[in-house]
Short mmCIF file of C-alpha atoms in Angstrom, two decimals:
data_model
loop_
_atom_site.label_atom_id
_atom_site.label_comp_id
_atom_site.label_asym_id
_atom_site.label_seq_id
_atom_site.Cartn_x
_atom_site.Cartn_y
_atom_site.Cartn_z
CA UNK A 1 116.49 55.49 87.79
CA UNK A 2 113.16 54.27 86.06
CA UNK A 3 112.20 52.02 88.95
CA UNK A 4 113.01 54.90 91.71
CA UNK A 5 110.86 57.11 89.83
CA UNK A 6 107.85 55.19 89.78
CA UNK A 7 108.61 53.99 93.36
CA UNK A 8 108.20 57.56 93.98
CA UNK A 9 105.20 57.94 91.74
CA UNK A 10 103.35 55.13 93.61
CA UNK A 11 103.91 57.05 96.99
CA UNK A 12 102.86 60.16 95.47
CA UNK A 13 101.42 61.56 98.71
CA UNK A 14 104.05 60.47 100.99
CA UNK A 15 107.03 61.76 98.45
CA UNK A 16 104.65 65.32 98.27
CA UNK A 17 105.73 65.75 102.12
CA UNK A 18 109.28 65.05 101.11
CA UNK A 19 109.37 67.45 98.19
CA UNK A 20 107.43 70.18 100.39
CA UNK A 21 109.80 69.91 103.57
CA UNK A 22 112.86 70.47 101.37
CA UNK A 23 111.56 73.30 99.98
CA UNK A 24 110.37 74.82 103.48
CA UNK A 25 114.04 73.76 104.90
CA UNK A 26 115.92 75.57 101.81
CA UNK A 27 112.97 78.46 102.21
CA UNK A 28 113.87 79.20 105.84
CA UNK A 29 117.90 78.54 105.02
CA UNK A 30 117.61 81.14 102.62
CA UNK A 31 115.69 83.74 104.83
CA UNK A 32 118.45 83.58 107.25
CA UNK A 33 121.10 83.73 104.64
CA UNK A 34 119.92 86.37 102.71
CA UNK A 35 117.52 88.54 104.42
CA UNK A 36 118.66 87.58 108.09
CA UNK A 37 115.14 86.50 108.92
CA UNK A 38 113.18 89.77 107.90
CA UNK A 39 111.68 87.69 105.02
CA UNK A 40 109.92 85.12 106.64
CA UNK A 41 110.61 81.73 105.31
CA UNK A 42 106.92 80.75 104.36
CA UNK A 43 106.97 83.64 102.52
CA UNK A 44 109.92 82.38 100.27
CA UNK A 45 108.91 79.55 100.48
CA UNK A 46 105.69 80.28 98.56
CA UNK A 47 107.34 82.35 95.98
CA UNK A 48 109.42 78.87 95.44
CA UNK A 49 105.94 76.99 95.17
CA UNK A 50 104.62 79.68 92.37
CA UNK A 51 107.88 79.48 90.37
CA UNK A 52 107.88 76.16 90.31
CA UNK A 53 104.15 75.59 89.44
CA UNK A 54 104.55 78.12 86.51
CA UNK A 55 107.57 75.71 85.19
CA UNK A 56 105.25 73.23 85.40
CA UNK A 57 102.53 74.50 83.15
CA UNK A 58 104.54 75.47 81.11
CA UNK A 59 106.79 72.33 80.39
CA UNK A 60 103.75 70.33 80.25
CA UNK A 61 101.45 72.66 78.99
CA UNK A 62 98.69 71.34 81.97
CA UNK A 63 96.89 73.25 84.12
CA UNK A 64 97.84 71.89 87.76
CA UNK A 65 101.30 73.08 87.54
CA UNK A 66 103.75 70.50 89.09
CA UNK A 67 101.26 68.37 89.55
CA UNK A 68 101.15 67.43 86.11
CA UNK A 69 104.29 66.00 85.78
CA UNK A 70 103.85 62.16 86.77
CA UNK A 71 106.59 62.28 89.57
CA UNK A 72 104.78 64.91 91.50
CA UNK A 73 100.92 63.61 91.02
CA UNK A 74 101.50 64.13 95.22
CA UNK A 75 100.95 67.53 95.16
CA UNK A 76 97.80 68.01 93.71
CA UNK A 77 96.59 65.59 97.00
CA UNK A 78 98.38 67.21 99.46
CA UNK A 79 97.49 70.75 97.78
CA UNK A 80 93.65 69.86 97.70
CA UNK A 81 90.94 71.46 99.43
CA UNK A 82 90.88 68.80 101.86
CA UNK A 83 93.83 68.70 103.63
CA UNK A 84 94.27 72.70 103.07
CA UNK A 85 90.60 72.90 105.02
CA UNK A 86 92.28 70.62 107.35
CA UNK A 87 95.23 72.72 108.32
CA UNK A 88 93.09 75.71 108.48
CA UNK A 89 91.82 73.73 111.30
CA UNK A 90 94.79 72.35 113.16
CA UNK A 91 96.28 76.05 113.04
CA UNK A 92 92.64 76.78 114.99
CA UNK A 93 93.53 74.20 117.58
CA UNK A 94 96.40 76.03 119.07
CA UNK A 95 94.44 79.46 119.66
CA UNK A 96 93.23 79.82 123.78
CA UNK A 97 90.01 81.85 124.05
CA UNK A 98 91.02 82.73 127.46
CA UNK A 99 93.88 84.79 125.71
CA UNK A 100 92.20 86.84 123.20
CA UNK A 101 89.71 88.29 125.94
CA UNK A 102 92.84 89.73 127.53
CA UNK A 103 93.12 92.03 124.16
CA UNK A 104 89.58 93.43 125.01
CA UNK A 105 87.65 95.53 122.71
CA UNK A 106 89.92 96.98 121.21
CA UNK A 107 91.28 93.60 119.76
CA UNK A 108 87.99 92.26 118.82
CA UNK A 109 87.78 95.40 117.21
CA UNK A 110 90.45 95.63 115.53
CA UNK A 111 89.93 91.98 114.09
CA UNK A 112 86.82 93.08 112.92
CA UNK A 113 88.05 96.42 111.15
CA UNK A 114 91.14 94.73 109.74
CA UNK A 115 89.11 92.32 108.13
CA UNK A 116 86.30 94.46 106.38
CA UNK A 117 88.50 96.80 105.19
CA UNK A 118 90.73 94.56 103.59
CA UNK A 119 87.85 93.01 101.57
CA UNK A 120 87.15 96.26 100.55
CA UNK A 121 89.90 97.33 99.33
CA UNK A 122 91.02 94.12 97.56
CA UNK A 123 87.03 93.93 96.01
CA UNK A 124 87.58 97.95 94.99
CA UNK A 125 91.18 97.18 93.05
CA UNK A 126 89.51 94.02 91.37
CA UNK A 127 86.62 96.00 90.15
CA UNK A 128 89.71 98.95 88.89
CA UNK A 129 90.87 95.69 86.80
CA UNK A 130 87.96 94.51 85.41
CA UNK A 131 86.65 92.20 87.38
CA UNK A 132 83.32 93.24 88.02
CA UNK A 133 81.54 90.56 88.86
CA UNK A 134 80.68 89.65 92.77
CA UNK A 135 82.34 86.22 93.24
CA UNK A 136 85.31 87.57 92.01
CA UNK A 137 85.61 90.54 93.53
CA UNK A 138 84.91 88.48 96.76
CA UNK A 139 87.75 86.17 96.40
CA UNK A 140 90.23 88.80 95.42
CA UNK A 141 89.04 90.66 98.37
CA UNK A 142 89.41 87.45 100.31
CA UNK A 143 92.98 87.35 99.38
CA UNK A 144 94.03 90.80 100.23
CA UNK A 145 92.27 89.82 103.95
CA UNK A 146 95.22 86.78 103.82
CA UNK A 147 96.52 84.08 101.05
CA UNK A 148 94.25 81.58 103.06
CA UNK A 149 90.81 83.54 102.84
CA UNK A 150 91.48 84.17 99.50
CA UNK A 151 91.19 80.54 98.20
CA UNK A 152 88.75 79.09 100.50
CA UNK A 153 86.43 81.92 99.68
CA UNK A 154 86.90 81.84 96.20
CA UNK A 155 86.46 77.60 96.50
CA UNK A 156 83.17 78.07 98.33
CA UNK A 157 81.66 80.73 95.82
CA UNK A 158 83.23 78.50 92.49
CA UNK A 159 85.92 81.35 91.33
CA UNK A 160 87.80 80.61 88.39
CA UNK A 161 91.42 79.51 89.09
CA UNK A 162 92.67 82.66 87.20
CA UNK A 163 90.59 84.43 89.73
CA UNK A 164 92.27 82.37 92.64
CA UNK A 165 95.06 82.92 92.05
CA UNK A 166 95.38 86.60 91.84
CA UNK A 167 94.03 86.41 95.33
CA UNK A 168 97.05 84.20 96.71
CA UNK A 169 99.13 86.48 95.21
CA UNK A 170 97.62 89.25 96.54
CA UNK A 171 97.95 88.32 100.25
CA UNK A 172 101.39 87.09 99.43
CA UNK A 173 102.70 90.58 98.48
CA UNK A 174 100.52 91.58 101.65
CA UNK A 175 102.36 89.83 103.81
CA UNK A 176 105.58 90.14 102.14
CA UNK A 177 105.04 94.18 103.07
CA UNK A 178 104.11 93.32 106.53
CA UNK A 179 107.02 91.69 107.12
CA UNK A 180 109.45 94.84 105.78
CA UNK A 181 107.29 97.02 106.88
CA UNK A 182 107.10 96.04 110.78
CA UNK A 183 110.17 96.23 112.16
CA UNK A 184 110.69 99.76 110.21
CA UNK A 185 107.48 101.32 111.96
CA UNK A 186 107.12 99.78 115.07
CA UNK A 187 108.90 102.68 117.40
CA UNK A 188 106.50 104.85 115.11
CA UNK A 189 102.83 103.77 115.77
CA UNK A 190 103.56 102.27 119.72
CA UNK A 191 104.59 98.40 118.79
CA UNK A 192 106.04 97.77 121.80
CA UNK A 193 103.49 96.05 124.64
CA UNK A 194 101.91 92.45 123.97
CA UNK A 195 98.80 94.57 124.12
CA UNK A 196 99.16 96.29 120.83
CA UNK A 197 100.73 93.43 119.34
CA UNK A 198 97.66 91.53 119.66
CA UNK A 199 95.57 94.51 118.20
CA UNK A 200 97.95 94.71 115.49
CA UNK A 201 97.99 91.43 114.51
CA UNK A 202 94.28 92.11 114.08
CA UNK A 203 94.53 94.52 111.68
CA UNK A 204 96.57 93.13 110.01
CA UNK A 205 96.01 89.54 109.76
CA UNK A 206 98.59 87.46 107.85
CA UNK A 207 100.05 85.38 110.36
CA UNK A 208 103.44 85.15 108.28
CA UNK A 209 103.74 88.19 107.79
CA UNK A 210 102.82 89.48 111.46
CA UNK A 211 104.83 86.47 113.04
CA UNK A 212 108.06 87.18 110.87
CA UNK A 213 107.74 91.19 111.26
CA UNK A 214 107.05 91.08 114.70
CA UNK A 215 110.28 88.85 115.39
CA UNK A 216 112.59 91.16 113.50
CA UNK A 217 110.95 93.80 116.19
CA UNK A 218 111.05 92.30 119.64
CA UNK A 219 110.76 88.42 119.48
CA UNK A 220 108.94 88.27 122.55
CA UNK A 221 105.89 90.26 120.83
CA UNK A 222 105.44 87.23 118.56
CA UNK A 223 102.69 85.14 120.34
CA UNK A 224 100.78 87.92 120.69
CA UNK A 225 100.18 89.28 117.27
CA UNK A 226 100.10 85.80 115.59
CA UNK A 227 97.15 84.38 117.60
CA UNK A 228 95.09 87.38 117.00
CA UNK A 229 96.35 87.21 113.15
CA UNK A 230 95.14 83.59 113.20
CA UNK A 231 91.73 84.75 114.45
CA UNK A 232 91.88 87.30 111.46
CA UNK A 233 92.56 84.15 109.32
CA UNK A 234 89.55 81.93 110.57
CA UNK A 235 87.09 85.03 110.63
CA UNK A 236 87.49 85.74 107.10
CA UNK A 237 86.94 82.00 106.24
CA UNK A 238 83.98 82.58 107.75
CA UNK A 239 82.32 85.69 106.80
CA UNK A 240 84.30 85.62 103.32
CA UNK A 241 82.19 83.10 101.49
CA UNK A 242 78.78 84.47 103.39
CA UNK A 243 78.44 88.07 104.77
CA UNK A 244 81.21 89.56 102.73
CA UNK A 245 79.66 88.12 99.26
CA UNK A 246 76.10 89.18 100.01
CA UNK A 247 77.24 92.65 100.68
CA UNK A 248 79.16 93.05 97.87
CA UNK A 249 77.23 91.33 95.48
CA UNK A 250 74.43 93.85 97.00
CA UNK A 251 76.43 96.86 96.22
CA UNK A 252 77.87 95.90 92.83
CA UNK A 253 74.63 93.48 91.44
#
């Protein structure tokens, strides 16, 4: 047992992927078990990752979670900014320009809207609970935009990790409410055309959350919202750390 375990020490990286596809493959088993696929798996799946993190501060009284537990040294690698920048990127890669200009204006516009407002909001409820300073109020608005823009921002600007992760958790519950919520409103606001699936995966944005609420409405809607929710995603990585910060750190000093 000693010599498997530091086998699987000295592959940390490779035994990280391991670990992680289990949990995605009992995430998604789950979903359909117990929800019937109107909790997307990701979003489980995530919960999973924060449960187990917490255990692992606390057994070990660190402060990288599971990471600081020997066996799974992995997952701080394969959680680090550089391959999370890097699958920011890859998700990019399978986006066709040709197909968002079919949405028009009112998708680019709806992008646009979905994403300042959620930084508002999420900066306005951070400065309700203290945090008053602009960087953090950034990255918390960040992570209301999506659990992605929430940590890259909050990277770029040098957040605290406290600060971080309120903002993952604050685009998790987002998306977690997307998902319920989509399927229960869609005859009532017009969900029903690829058309305003793409504009409301723009307002929106959480590509989880739109993806898994949009199949539990009509599964061919699907491609629609989620590329213009993965537009969302890489707009806010871009104006999150720049624009967004200068405005609010004009407004609130």
């Amino acid at each position: 047992m000693d010599e498997l375990t530091r086998l699987l020490a000295a592959n940390g990286l490779l035994f990280a992927f391991v670990f992680v596809g289990l949990v995605m493959l009992v995430s998604y088993r789950l979903s359909a078990w117990l929800t019937r696929g109107r909790i997307h798996g990701s979003a489980i799946a995530i919960l999973i990752g924060l449960v187990l993190a917490y255990l692992g501060g606390i057994t070990t009284g660190g402060s990288k979670g599971l990471a600081d537990i020997p066996l799974f040294t992995g997952l701080g690698l394969m959680g680090g900014a550089m391959l999370r920048d890097f699958a920011i990127v890859a998700t990019a890669f399978g986006v066709d320009f040709a197909e968002i200009r079919r949405a028009g204006l009112s998708g680019a516009l709806s992008l646009i809207f979905g994403v300042v407002v959620s930084f508002f909001v999420g900066a306005v409820v951070a400065f309700s609970f203290g945090y008053t300073d602009p960087v953090s109020m950034t990255t918390i608005g960040a992570g209301a935009a999506t659990y992605i823009v929430g940590p890259v921002t909050g990277t770029a600007l040098g957040a605290s990790s406290d600060v971080i992760a309120i903002s993952v958790a604050a685009g998790l519950v987002k998306a977690v409410l997307i998902m319920i919520a989509t399927p229960l409103a869609a005859r009532t606001i017009g969900l029903d055309s690829p058309r305003t699936a793409m504009v409301y995966g723009g307002l929106m944005g959480s590509t989880s959350g739109v993806a898994a609420g949009l199949a539990a409405t009509d599964a061919r809607l699907v491609p629609y919202g989620a590329m213009t929710a993965t537009f969302y995603t890489g707009l806010g990585c871009l104006v999150g750390p720049s624009l967004m910060y200068l405005v609010i750190r004009a407004i609130a000093g």
